[in-house]
Each structure stands twice: as structure tokens, then as C-alpha cells.
Short mmCIF file of N, CA and C in Angstrom, two decimals:
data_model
loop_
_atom_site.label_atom_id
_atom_site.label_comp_id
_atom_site.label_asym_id
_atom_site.label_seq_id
_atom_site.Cartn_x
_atom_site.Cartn_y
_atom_site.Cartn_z
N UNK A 1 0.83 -1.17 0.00
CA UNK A 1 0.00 0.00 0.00
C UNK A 1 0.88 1.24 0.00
N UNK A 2 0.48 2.19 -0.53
CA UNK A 2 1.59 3.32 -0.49
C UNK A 2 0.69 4.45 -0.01
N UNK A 3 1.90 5.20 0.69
CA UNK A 3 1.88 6.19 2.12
C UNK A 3 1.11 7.13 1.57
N UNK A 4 0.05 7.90 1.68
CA UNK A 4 -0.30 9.16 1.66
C UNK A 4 0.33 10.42 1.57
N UNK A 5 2.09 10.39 1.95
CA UNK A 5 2.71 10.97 2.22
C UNK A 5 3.69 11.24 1.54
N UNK A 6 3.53 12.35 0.54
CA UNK A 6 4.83 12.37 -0.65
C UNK A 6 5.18 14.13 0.05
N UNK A 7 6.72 14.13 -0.27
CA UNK A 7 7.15 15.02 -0.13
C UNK A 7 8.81 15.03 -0.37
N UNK A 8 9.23 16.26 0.57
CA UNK A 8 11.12 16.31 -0.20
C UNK A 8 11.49 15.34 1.46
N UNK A 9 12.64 14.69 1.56
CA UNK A 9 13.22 14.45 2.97
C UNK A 9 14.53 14.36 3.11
N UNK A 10 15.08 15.27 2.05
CA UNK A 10 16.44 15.63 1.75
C UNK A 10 16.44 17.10 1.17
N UNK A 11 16.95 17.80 1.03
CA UNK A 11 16.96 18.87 0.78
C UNK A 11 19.06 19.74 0.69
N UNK A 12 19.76 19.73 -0.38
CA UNK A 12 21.22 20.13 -0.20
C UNK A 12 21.25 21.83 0.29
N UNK A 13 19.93 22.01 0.57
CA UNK A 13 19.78 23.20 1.48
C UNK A 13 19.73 23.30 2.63
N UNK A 14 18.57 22.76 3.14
CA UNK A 14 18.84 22.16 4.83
C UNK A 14 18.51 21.12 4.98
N UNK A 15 19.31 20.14 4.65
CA UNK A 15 19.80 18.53 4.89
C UNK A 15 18.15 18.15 4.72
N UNK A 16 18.55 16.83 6.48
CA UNK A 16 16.88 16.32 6.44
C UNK A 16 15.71 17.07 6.66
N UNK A 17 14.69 17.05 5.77
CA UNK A 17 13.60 17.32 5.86
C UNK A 17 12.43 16.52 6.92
N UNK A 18 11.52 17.19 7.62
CA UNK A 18 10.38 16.20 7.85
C UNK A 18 9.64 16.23 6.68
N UNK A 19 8.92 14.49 6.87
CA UNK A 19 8.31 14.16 5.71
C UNK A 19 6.43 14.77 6.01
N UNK A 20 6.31 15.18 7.15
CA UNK A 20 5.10 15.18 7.67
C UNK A 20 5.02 17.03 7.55
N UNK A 21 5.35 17.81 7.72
CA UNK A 21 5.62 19.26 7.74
C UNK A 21 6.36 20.08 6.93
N UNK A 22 7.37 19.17 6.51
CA UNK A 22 7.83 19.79 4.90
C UNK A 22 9.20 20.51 5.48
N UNK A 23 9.08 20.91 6.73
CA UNK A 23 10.43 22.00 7.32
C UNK A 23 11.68 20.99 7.36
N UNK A 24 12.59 21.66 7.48
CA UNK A 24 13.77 20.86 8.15
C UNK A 24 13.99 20.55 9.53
N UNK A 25 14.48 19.18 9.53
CA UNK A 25 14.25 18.68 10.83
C UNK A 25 14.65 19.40 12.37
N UNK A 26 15.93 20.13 12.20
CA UNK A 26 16.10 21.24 13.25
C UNK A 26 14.57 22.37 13.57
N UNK A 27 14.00 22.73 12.65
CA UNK A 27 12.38 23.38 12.63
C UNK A 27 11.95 22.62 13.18
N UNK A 28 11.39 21.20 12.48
CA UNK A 28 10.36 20.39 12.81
C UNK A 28 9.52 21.10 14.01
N UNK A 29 8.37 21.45 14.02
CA UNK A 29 7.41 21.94 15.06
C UNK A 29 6.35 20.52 15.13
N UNK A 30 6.23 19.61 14.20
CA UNK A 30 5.17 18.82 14.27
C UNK A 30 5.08 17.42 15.13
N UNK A 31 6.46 17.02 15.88
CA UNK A 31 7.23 15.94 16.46
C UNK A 31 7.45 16.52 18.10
N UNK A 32 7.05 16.09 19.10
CA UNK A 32 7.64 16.52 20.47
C UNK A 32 9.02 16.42 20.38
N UNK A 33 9.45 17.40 21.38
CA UNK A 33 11.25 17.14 21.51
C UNK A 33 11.16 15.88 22.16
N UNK A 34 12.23 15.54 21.77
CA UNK A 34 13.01 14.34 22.50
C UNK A 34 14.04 14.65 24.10
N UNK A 35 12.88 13.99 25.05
CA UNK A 35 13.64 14.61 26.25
C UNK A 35 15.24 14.43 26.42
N UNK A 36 15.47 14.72 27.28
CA UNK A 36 17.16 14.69 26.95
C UNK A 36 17.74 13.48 28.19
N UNK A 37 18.54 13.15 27.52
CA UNK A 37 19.08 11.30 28.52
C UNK A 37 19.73 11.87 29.51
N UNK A 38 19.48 10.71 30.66
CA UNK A 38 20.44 10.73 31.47
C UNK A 38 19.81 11.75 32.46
N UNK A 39 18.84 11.53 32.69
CA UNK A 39 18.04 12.26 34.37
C UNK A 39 17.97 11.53 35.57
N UNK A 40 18.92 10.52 34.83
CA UNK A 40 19.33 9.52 36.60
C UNK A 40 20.48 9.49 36.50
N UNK A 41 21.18 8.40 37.33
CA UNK A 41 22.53 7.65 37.33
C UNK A 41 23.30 7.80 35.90
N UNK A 42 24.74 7.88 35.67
CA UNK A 42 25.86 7.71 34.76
C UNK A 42 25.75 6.15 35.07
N UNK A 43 25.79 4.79 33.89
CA UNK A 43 26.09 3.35 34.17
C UNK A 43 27.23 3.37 33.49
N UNK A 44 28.27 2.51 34.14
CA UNK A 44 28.85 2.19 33.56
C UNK A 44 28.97 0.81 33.09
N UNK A 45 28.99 -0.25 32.13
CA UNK A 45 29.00 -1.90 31.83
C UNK A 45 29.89 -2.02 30.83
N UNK A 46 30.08 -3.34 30.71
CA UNK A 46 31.77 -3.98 29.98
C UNK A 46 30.93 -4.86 29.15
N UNK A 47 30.81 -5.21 28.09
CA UNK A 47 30.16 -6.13 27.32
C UNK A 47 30.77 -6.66 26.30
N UNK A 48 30.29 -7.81 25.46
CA UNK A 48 31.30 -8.36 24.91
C UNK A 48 30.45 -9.16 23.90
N UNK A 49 28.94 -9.26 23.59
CA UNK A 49 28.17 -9.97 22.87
C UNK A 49 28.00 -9.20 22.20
N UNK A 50 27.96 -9.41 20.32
CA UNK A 50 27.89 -9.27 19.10
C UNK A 50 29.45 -8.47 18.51
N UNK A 51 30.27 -8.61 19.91
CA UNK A 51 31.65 -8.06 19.13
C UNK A 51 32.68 -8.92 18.99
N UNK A 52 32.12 -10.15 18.39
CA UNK A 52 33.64 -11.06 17.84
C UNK A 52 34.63 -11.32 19.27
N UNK A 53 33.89 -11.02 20.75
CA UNK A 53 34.85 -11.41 22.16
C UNK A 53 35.69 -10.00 22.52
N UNK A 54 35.89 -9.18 21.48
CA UNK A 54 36.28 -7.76 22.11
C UNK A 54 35.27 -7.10 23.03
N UNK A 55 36.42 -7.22 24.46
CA UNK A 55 35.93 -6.10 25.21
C UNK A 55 35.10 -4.72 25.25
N UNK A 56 33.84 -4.01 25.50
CA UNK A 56 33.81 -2.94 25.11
C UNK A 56 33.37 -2.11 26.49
N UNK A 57 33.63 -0.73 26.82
CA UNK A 57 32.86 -0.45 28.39
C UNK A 57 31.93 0.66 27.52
N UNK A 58 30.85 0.52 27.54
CA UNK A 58 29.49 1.53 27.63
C UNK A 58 29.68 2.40 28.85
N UNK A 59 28.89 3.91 28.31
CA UNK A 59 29.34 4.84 29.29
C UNK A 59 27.19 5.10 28.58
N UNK A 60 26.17 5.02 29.98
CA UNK A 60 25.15 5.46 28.91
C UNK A 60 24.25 6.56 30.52
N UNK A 61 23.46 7.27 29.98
CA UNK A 61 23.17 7.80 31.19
C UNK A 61 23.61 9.32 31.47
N UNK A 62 24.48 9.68 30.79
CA UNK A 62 25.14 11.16 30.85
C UNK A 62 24.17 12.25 30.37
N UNK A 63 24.41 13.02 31.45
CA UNK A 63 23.34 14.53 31.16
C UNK A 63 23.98 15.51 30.51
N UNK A 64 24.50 15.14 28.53
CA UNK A 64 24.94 15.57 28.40
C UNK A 64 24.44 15.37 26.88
N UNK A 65 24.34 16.08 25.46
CA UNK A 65 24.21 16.11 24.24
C UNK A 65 24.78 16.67 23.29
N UNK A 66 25.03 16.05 21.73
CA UNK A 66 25.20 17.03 20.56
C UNK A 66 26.61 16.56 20.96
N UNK A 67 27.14 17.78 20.81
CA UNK A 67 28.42 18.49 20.74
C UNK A 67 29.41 18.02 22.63
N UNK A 68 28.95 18.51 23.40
CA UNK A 68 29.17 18.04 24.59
C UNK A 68 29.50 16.85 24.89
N UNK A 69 28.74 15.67 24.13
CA UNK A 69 28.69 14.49 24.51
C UNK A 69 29.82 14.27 23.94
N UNK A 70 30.31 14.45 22.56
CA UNK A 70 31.08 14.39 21.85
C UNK A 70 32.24 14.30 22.38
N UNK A 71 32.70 16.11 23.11
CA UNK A 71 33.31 16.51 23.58
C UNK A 71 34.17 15.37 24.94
N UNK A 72 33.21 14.90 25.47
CA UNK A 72 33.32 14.03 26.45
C UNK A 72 34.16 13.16 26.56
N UNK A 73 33.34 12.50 25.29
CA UNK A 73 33.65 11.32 24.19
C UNK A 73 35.71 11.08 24.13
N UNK A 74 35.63 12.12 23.69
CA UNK A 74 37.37 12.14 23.18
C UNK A 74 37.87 12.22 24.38
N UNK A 75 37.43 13.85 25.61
CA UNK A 75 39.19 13.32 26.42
C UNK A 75 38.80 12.14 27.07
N UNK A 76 37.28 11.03 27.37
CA UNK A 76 37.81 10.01 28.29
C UNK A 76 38.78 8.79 26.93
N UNK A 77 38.46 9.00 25.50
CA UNK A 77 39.09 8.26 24.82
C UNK A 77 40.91 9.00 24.99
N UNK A 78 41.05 9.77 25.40
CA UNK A 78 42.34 10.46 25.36
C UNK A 78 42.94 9.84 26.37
N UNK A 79 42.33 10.21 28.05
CA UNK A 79 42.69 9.76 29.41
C UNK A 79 42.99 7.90 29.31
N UNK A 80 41.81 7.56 28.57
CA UNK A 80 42.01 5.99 28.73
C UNK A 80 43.25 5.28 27.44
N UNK A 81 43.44 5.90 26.41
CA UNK A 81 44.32 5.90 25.40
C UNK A 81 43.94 5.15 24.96
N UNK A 82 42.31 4.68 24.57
CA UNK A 82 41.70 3.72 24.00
C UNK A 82 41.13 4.86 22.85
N UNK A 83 40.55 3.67 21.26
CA UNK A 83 39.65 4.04 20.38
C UNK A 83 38.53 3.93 21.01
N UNK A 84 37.07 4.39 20.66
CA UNK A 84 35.69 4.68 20.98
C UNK A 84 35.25 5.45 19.40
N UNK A 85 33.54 5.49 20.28
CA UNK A 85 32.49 6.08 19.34
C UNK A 85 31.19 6.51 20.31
N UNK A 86 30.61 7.14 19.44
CA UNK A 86 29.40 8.10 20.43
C UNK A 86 28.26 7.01 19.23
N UNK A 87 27.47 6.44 20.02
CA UNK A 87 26.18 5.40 19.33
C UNK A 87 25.30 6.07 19.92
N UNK A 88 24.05 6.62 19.95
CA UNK A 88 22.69 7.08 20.27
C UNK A 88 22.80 7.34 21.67
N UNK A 89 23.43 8.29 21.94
CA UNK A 89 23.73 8.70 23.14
C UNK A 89 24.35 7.83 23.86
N UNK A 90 25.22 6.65 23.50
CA UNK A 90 26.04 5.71 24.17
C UNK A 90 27.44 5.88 23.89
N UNK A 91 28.44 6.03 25.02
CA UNK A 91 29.87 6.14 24.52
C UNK A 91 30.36 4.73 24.99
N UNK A 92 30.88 4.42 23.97
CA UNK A 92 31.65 2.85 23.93
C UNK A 92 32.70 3.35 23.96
N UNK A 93 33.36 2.60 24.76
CA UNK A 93 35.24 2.74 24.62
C UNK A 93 35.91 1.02 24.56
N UNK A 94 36.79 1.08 24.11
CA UNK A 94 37.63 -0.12 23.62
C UNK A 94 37.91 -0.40 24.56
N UNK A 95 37.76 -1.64 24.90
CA UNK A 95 38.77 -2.89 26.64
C UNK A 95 37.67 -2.19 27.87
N UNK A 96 38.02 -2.77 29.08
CA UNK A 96 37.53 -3.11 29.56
C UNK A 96 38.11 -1.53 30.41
N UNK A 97 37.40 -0.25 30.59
CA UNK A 97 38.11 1.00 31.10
C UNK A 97 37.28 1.50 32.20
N UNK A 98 36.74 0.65 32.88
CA UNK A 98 35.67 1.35 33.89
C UNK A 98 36.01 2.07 35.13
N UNK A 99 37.11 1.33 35.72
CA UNK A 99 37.98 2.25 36.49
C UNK A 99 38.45 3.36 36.65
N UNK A 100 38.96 3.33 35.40
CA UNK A 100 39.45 4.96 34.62
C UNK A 100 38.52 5.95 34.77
N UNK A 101 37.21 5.41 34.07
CA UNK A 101 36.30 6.07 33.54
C UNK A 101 35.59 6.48 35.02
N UNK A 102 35.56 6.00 35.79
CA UNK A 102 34.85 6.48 37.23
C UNK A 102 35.74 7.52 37.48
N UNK A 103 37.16 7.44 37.80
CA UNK A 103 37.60 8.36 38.72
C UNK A 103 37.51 9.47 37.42
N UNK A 104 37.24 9.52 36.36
CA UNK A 104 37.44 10.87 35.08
C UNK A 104 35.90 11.38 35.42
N UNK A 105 35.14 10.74 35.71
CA UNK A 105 33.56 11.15 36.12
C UNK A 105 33.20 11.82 37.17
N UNK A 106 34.00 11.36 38.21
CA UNK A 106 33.82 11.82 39.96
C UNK A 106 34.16 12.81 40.04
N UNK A 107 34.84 13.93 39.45
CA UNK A 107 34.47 15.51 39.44
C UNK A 107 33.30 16.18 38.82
N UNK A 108 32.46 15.60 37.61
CA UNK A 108 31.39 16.37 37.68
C UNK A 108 30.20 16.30 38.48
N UNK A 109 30.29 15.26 39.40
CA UNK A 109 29.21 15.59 40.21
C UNK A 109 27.85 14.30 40.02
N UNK A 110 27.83 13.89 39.32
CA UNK A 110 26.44 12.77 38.57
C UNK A 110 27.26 11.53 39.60
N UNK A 111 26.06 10.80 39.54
CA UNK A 111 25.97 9.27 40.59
C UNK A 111 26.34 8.22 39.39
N UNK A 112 27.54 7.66 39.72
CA UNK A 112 27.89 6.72 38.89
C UNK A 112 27.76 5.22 39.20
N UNK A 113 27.21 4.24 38.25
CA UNK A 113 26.57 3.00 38.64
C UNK A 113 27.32 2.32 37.77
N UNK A 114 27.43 1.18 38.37
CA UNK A 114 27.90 0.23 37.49
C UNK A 114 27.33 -1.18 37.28
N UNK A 115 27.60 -1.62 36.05
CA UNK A 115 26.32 -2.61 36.07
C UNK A 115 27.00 -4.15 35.59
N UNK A 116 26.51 -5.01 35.79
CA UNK A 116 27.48 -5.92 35.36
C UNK A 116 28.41 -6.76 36.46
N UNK A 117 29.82 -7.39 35.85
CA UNK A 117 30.31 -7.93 37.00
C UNK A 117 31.37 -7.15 37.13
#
């Protein structure tokens, strides 16, 4: 069956479009915001299923977005001298860095949990 819904959802003017309002998605008025993560606990967990047995520590929970998170992102990848990536508001870091990653946390102030063994 096909959508009711034709329109642009690209635009090399302002990127993504909504398909429902026509604006670009930074506009979008027609979608609630998306509350912002991390209004509890910082977790920290070490996981290791769907990565071929490499170690990984998840950092998820941070009251932090965009650009910031980003920001984050690199010096604990700097402090820990591991590779990482920022996934949907999740910072993965390479091996097993949870240690690290607590005492680099325990100056801003947020309740850090850890989950796992």
C-alpha cells in the first residue's frame, strides 16, 4: 500500500527534511522534543556480545548532548588511550576501562553505577 505521504526528505539546502511538515528537521514543530538522557545515574557496563569477544565499556546515562557528549567522548578516549564512538547517546570505549572512567567522572558531580560484574 503506499503512504499518503509524498514530499522532499532531503533537501542540499537544509539537509533532512520532515516528511510530515515539509520544514527541516532542526524546525520540525510537528514531532515533540526528545527529552534529553540521562536524568538519573551515569552506568557504567563492559560487554562483549555481538563483538567477535572484544571487550567494550558503555558509558550510557550522561546529562549531556550534541556536541558536549562528543566533547566528552574524546578526552575520556584520550585519558584511557583507547579508540571509541558516540552510538545514540552511548559512549563505547575499547577494553575493559571502567575504572578509569569512574575516577574521570567523579568531578562532575552525577551518581555513577555500574552494572554488570
Amino acid at each position: 500500500m503506499k503512504s499518503s505521504r509524498t514530499g522532499v526528505v532531503y533537501s542540499t539546502d537544509n539537509g533532512r527534511m520532515c516528511p510530515d511538515c515539509g520544514k527541516a528537521k532542526a524546525d520540525c514543530a510537528c514531532r515533540p522534543p526528545v527529552a534529553q538522557a540521562g536524568t538519573g545515574p551515569v552506568y557504567l557496563s563492559c560487554e562483549t556480545k555481538g563483538r567477535k569477544g572484544a571487550g567494550v565499556t558503555l558509558i550510557s546515562g550522561v546529562p549531556l548532548a550534541g556536541d558536549a557528549l562528543t566533547a566528552l567522548a574524546k578526552s575520556l578516549k584520550q585519558r584511557c588511550c583507547v579508540g571509541g564512538a558516540v552510538k545514540d547517546g552511548i559512549i563505547e570505549l575499547q577494553g575493559d576501562q571502567r575504572d578509569k572512567i569512574e575516577q574521570a567522572l567523579k568531578p562532575h558531580g552525577w551518581v555513577i553505577k555500574r552494572k554488570g560484574g
